[in-house]
PDB file of C-alpha atoms in Angstrom:
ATOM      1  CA  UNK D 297    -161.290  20.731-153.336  1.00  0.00           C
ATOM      2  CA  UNK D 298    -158.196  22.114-154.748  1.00  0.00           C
ATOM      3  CA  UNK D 299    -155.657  24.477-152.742  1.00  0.00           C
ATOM      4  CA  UNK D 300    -155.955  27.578-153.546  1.00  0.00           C
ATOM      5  CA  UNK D 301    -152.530  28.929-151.865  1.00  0.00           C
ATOM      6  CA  UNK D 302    -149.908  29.946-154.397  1.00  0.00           C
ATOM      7  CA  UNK D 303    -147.150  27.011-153.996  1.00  0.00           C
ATOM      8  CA  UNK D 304    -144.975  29.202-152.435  1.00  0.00           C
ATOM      9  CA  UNK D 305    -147.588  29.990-149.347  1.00  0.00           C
ATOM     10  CA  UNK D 306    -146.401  29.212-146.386  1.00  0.00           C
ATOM     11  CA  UNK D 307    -148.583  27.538-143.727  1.00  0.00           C
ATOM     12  CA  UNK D 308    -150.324  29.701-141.404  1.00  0.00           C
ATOM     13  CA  UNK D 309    -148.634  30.265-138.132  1.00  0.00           C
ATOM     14  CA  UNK D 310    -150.093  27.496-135.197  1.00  0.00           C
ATOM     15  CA  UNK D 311    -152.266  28.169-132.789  1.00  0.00           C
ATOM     16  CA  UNK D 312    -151.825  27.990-128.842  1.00  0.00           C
ATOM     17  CA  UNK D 313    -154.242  24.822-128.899  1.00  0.00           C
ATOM     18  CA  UNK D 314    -151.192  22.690-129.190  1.00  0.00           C
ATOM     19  CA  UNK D 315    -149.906  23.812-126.218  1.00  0.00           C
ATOM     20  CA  UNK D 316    -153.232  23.284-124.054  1.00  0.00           C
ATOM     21  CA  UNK D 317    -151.159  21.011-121.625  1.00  0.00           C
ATOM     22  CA  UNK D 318    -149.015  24.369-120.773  1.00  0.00           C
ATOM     23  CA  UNK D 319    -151.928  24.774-118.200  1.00  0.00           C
ATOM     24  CA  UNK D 320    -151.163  22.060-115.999  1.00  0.00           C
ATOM     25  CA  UNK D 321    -147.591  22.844-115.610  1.00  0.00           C
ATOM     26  CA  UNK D 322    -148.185  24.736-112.491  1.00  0.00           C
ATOM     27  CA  UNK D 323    -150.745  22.011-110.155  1.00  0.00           C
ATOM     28  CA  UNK D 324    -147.406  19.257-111.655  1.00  0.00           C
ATOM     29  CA  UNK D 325    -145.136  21.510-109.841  1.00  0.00           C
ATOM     30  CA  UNK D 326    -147.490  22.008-106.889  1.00  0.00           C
ATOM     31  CA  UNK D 327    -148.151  17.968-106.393  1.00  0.00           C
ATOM     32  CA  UNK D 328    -144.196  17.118-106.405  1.00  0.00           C
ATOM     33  CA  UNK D 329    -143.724  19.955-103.776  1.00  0.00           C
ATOM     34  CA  UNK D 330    -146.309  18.373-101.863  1.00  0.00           C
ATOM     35  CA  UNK D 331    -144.913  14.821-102.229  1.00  0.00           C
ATOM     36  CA  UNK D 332    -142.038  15.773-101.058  1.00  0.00           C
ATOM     37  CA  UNK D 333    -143.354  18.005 -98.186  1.00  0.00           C
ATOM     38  CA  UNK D 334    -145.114  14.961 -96.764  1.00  0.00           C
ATOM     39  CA  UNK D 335    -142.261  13.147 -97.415  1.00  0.00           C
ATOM     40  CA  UNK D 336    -139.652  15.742 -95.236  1.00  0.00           C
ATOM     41  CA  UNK D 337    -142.640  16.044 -92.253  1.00  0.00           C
ATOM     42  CA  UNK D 338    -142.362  12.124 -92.006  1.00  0.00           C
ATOM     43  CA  UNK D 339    -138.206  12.170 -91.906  1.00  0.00           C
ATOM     44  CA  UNK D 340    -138.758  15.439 -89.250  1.00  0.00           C
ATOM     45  CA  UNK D 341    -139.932  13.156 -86.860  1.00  0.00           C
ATOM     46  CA  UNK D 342    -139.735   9.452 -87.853  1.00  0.00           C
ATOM     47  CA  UNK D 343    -137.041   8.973 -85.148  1.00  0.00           C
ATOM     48  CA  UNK D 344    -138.981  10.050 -82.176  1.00  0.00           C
ATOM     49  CA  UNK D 345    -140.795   6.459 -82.745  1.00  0.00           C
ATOM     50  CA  UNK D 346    -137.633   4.658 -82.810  1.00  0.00           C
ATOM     51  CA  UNK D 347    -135.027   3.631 -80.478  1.00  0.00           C
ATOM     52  CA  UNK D 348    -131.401   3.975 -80.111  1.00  0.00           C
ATOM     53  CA  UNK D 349    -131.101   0.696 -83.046  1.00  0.00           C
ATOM     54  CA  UNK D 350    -133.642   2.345 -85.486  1.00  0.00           C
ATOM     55  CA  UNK D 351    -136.300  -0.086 -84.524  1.00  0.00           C
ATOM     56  CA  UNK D 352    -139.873   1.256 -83.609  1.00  0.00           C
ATOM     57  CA  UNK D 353    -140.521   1.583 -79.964  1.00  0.00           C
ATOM     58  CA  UNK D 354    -143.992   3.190 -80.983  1.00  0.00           C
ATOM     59  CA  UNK D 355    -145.361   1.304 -83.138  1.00  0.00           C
ATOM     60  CA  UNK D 356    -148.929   2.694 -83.364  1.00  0.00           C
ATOM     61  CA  UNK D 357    -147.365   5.506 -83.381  1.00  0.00           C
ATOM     62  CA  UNK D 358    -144.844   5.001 -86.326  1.00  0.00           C
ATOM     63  CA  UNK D 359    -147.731   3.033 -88.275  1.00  0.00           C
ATOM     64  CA  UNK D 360    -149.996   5.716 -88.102  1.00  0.00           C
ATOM     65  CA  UNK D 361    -147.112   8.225 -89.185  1.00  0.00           C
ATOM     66  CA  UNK D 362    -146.736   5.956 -92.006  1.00  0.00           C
ATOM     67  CA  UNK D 363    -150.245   6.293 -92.620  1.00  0.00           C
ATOM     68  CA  UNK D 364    -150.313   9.835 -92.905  1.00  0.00           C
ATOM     69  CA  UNK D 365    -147.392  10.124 -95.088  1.00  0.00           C
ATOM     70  CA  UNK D 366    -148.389   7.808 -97.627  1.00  0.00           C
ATOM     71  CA  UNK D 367    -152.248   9.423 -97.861  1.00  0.00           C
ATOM     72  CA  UNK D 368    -150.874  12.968 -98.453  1.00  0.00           C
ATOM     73  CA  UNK D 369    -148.441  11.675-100.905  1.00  0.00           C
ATOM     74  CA  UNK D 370    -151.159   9.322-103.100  1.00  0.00           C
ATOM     75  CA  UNK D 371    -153.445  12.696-103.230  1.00  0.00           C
ATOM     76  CA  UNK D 372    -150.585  14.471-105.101  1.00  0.00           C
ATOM     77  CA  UNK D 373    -150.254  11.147-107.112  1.00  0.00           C
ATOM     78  CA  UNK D 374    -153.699  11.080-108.389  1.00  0.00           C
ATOM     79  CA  UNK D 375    -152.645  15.213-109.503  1.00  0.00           C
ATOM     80  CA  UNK D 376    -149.869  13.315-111.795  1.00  0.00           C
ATOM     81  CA  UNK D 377    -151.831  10.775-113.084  1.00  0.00           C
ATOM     82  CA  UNK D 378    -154.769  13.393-114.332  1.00  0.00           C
ATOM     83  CA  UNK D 379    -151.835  15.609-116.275  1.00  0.00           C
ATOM     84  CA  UNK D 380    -148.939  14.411-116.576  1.00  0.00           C
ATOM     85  CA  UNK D 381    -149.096  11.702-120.045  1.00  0.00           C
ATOM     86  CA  UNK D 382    -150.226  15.072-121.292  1.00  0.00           C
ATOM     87  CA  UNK D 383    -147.855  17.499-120.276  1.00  0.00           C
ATOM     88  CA  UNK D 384    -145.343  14.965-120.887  1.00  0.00           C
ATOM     89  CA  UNK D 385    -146.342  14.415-124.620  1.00  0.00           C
ATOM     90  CA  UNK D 386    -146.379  17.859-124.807  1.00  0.00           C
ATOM     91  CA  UNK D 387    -142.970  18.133-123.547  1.00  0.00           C
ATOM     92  CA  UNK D 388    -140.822  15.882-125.726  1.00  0.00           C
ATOM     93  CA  UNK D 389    -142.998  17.245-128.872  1.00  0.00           C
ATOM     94  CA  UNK D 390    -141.957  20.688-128.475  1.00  0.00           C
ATOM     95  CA  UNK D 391    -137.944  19.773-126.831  1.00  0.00           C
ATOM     96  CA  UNK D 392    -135.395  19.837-129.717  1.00  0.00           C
ATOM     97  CA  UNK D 393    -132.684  17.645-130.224  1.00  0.00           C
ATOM     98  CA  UNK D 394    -130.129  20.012-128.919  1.00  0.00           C
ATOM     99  CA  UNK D 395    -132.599  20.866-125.670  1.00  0.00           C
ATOM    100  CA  UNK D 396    -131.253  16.867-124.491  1.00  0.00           C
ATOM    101  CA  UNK D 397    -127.638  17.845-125.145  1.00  0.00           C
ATOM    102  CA  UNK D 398    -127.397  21.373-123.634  1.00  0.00           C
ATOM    103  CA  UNK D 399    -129.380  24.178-122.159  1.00  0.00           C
ATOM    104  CA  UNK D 400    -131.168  25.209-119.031  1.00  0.00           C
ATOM    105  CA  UNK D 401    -133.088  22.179-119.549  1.00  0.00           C
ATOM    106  CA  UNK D 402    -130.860  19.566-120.971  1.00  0.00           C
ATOM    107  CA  UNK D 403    -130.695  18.092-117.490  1.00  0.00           C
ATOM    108  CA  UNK D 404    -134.449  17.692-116.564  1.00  0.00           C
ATOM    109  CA  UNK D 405    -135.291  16.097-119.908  1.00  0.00           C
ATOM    110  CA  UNK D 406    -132.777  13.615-118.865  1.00  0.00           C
ATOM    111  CA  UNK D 407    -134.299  12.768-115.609  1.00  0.00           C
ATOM    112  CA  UNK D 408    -137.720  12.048-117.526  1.00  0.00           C
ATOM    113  CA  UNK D 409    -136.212   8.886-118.779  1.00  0.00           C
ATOM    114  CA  UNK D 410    -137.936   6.992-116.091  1.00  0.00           C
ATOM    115  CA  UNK D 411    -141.172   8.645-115.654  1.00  0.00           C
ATOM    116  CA  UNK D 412    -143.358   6.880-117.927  1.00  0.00           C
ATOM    117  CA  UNK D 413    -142.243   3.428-115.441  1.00  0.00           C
ATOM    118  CA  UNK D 414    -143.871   5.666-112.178  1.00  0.00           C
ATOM    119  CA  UNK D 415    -146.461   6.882-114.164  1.00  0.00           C
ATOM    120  CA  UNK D 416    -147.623   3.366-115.507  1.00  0.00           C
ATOM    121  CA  UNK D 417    -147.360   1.582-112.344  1.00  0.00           C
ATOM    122  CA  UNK D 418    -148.837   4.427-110.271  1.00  0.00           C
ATOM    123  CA  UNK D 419    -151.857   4.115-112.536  1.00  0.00           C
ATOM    124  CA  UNK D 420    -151.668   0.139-112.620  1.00  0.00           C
ATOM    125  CA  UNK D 421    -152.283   0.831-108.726  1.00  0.00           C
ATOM    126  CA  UNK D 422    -155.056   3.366-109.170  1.00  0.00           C
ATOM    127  CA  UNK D 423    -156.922   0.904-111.499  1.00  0.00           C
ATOM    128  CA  UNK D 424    -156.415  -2.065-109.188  1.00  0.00           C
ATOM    129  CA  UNK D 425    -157.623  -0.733-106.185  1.00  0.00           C
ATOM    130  CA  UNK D 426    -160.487   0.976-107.694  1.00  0.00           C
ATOM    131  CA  UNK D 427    -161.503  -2.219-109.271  1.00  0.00           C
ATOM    132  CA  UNK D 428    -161.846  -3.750-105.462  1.00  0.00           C
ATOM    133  CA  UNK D 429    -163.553  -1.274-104.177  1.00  0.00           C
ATOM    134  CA  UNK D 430    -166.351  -1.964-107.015  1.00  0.00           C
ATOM    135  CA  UNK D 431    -165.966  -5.865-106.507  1.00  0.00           C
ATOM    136  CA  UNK D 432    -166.603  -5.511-102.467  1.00  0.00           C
ATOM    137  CA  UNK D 433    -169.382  -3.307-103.439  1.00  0.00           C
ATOM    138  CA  UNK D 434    -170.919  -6.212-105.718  1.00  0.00           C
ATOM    139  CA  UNK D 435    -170.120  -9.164-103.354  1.00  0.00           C
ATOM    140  CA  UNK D 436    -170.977  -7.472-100.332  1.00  0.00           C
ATOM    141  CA  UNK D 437    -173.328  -4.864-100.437  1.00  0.00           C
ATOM    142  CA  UNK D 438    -172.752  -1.510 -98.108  1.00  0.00           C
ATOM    143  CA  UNK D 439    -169.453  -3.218 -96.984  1.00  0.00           C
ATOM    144  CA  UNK D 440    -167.642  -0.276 -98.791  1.00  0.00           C
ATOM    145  CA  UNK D 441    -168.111   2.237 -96.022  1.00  0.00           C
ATOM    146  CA  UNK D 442    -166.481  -0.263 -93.706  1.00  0.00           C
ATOM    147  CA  UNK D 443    -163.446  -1.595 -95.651  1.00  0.00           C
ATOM    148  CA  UNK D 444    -162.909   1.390 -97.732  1.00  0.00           C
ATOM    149  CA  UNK D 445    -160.468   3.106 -95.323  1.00  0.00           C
ATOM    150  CA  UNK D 446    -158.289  -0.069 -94.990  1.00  0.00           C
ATOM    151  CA  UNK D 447    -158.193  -0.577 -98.652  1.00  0.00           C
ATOM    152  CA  UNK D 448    -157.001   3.418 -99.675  1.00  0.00           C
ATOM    153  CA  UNK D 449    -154.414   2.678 -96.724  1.00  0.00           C
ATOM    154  CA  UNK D 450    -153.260  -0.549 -99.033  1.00  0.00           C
ATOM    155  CA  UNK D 451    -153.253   1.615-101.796  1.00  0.00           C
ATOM    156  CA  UNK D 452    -151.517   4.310-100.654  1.00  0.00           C
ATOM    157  CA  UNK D 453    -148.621   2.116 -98.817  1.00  0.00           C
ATOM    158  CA  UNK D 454    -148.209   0.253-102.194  1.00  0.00           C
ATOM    159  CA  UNK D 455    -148.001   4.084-104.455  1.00  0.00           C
ATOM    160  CA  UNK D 456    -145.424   5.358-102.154  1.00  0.00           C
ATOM    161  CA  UNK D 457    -142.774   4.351-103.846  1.00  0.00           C
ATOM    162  CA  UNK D 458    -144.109   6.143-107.086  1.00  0.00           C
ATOM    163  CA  UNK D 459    -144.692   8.771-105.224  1.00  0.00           C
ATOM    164  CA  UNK D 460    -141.086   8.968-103.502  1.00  0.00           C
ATOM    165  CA  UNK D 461    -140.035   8.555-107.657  1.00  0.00           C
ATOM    166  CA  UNK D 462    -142.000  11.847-108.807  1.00  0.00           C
ATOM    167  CA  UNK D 463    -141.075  13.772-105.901  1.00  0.00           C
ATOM    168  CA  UNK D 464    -137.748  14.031-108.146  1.00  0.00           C
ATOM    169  CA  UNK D 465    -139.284  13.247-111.488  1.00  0.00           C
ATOM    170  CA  UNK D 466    -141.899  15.698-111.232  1.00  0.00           C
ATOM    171  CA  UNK D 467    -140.220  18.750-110.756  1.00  0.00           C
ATOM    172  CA  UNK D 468    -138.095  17.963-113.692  1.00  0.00           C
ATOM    173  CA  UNK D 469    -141.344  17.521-115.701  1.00  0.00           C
ATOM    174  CA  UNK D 470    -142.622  20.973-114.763  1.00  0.00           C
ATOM    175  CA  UNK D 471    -139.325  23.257-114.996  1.00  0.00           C
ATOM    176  CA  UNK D 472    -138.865  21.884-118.834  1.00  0.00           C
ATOM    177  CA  UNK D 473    -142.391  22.238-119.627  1.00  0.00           C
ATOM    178  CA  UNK D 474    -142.632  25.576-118.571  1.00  0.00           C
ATOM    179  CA  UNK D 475    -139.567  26.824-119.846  1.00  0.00           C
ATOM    180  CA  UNK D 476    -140.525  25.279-123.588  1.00  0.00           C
ATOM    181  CA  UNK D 477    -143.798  26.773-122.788  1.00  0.00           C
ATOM    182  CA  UNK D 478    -142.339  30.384-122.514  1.00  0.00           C
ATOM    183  CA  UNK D 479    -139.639  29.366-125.216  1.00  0.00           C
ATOM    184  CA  UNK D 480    -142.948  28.938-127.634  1.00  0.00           C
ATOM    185  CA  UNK D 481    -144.552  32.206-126.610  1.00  0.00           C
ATOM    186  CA  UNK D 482    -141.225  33.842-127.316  1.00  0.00           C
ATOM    187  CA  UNK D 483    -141.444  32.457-130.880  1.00  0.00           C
ATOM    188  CA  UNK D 484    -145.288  32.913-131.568  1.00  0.00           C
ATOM    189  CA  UNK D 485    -144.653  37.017-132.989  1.00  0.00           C
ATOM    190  CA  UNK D 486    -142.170  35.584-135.695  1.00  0.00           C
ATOM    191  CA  UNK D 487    -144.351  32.817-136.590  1.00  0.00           C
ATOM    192  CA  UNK D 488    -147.245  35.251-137.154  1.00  0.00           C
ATOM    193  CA  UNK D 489    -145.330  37.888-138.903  1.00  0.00           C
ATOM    194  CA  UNK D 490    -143.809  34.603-141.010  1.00  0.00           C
ATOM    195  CA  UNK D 491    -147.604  34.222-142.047  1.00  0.00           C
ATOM    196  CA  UNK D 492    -148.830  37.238-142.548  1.00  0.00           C
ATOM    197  CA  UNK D 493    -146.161  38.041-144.609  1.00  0.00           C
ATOM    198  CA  UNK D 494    -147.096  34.727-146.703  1.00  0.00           C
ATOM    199  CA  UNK D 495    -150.554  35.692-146.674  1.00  0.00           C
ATOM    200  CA  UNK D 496    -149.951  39.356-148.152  1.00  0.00           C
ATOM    201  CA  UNK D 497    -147.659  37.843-151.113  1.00  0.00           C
ATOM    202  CA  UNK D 498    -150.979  35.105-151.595  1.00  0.00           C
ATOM    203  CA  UNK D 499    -152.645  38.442-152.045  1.00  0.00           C
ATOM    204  CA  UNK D 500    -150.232  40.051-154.120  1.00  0.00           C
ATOM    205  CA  UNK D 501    -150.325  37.058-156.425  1.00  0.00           C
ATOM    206  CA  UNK D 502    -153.742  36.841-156.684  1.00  0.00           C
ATOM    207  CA  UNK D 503    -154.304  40.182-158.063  1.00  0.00           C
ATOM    208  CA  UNK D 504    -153.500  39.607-161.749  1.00  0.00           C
ATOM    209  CA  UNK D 505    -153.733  42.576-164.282  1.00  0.00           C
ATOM    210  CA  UNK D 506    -157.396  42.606-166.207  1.00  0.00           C
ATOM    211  CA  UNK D 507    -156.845  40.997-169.852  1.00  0.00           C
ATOM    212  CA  UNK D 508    -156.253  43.441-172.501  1.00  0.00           C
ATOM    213  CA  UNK D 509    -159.133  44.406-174.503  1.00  0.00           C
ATOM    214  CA  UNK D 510    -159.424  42.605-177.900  1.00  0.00           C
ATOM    215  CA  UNK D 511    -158.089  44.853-180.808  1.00  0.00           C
ATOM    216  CA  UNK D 512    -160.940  46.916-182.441  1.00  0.00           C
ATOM    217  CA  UNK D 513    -161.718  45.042-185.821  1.00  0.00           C
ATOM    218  CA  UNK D 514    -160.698  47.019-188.440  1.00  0.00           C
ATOM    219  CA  UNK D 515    -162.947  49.902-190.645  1.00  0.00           C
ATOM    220  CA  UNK D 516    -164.665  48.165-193.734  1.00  0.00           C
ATOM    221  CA  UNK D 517    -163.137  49.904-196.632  1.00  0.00           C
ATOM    222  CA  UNK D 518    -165.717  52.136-198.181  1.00  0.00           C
ATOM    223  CA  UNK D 519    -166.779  51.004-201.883  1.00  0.00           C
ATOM    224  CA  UNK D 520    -165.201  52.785-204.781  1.00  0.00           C
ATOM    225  CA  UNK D 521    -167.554  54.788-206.536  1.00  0.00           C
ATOM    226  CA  UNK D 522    -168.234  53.699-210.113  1.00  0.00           C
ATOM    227  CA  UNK D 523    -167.311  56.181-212.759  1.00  0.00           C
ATOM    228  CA  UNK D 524    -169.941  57.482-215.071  1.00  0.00           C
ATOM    229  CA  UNK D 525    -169.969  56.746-218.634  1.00  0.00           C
TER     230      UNK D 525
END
């Protein structure tokens, strides 16, 4: 089908669809708060389990602190793994060249260099451990309810260091998405009034003049009268 814009039509202004990941900017910012929450409440009282050399003297204690830490952390994890690829994508499509140079975000953008690594490896985790959990339930029939709780504690010790990564990552990832977010609303109006203004010279263009009507054809000459002899 052909287009029927004039040539000089600009496209129509986009919609907020592409910016659908703008949503879960704020539960990012939330998880890497609580990552590093968990993470402070461990260093608050890690030393009470240790001695005057750093070395447990608790060490049920200090396990089980570990334990803790590790569990709270994974949970805000699993928050990254569920948005962040998107808000991420969604991030370096809308940042400009010049956002990685200067700005309020220039910075942040920076530090998401290494994110895809925690990201990939967090998930490698996630996949791995999920796939035991359906093997023991294969091999050994209602043996999940009894292992389970060991293998999430597994899990979780081996994601902490992901989770120690986007407890500085993350934050990074949410301040630049939502301040491209609000950059985008800003420009939204112009982009509109960019479109509507192409859509009213479509219009114009559109509206041609009605052809002329066709030139009357002219009077038949009337026959000359024959004289009389």
């Amino acid at each position: 089908m052909p287009d029927s814009r004039a040539p000089y039509e600009e496209p129509p202004a986009p919609t907020a669809d592409h910016l659908a990941w703008r949503q879960h900017v704020p539960s990012l910012a939330s998880a890497a708060a609580g990552i590093r929450q968990a993470s402070d409440a461990w260093d608050a009282i890690s030393d009470s389990f240790c001695g005057t050399d750093n070395w447990p003297i608790d060490e049920k204690g200090y396990a089980d602190g570990k334990v803790k830490r590790d569990a709270e952390a994974w949970a805000h994890v699993e928050v990254f793994l569920d948005h962040g690829p998107e808000v991420l994508a969604g991030v370096r499509a809308a940042a400009s060249g010049p956002d990685y140079v200067e700005g309020p975000i220039s910075e942040d953008l920076r530090r998401l260099r290494g994110i895809d690594t925690s990201l990939d490896r967090a998930a490698k985790i996630r996949q791995e451990w999920d796939e035991v959990l359906v093997l023991m339930d294969a091999s050994q029939p209602g043996s999940r309810a009894m292992y389970a709780s060991q293998a999430e504690e597994i899990r979780n010790s081996e994601g902490w260091h992901y989770a120690d990564e986007l407890s500085y990552q993350g934050p990074a990832l949410a301040r630049a998405g939502d301040y491209l977010a609000s950059r985008a609303d800003l420009e939204q109006p112009s982009q509109t009034e960019r479109a509507h203004a192409a859509l009213a010279r479509s219009t114009a263009g559109s509206r041609r003049a009605p052809p002329a009507s066709p030139p009357a054809p002219p009077a038949a000459m009337p026959t000359a009268l024959r004289r009389s002899r």
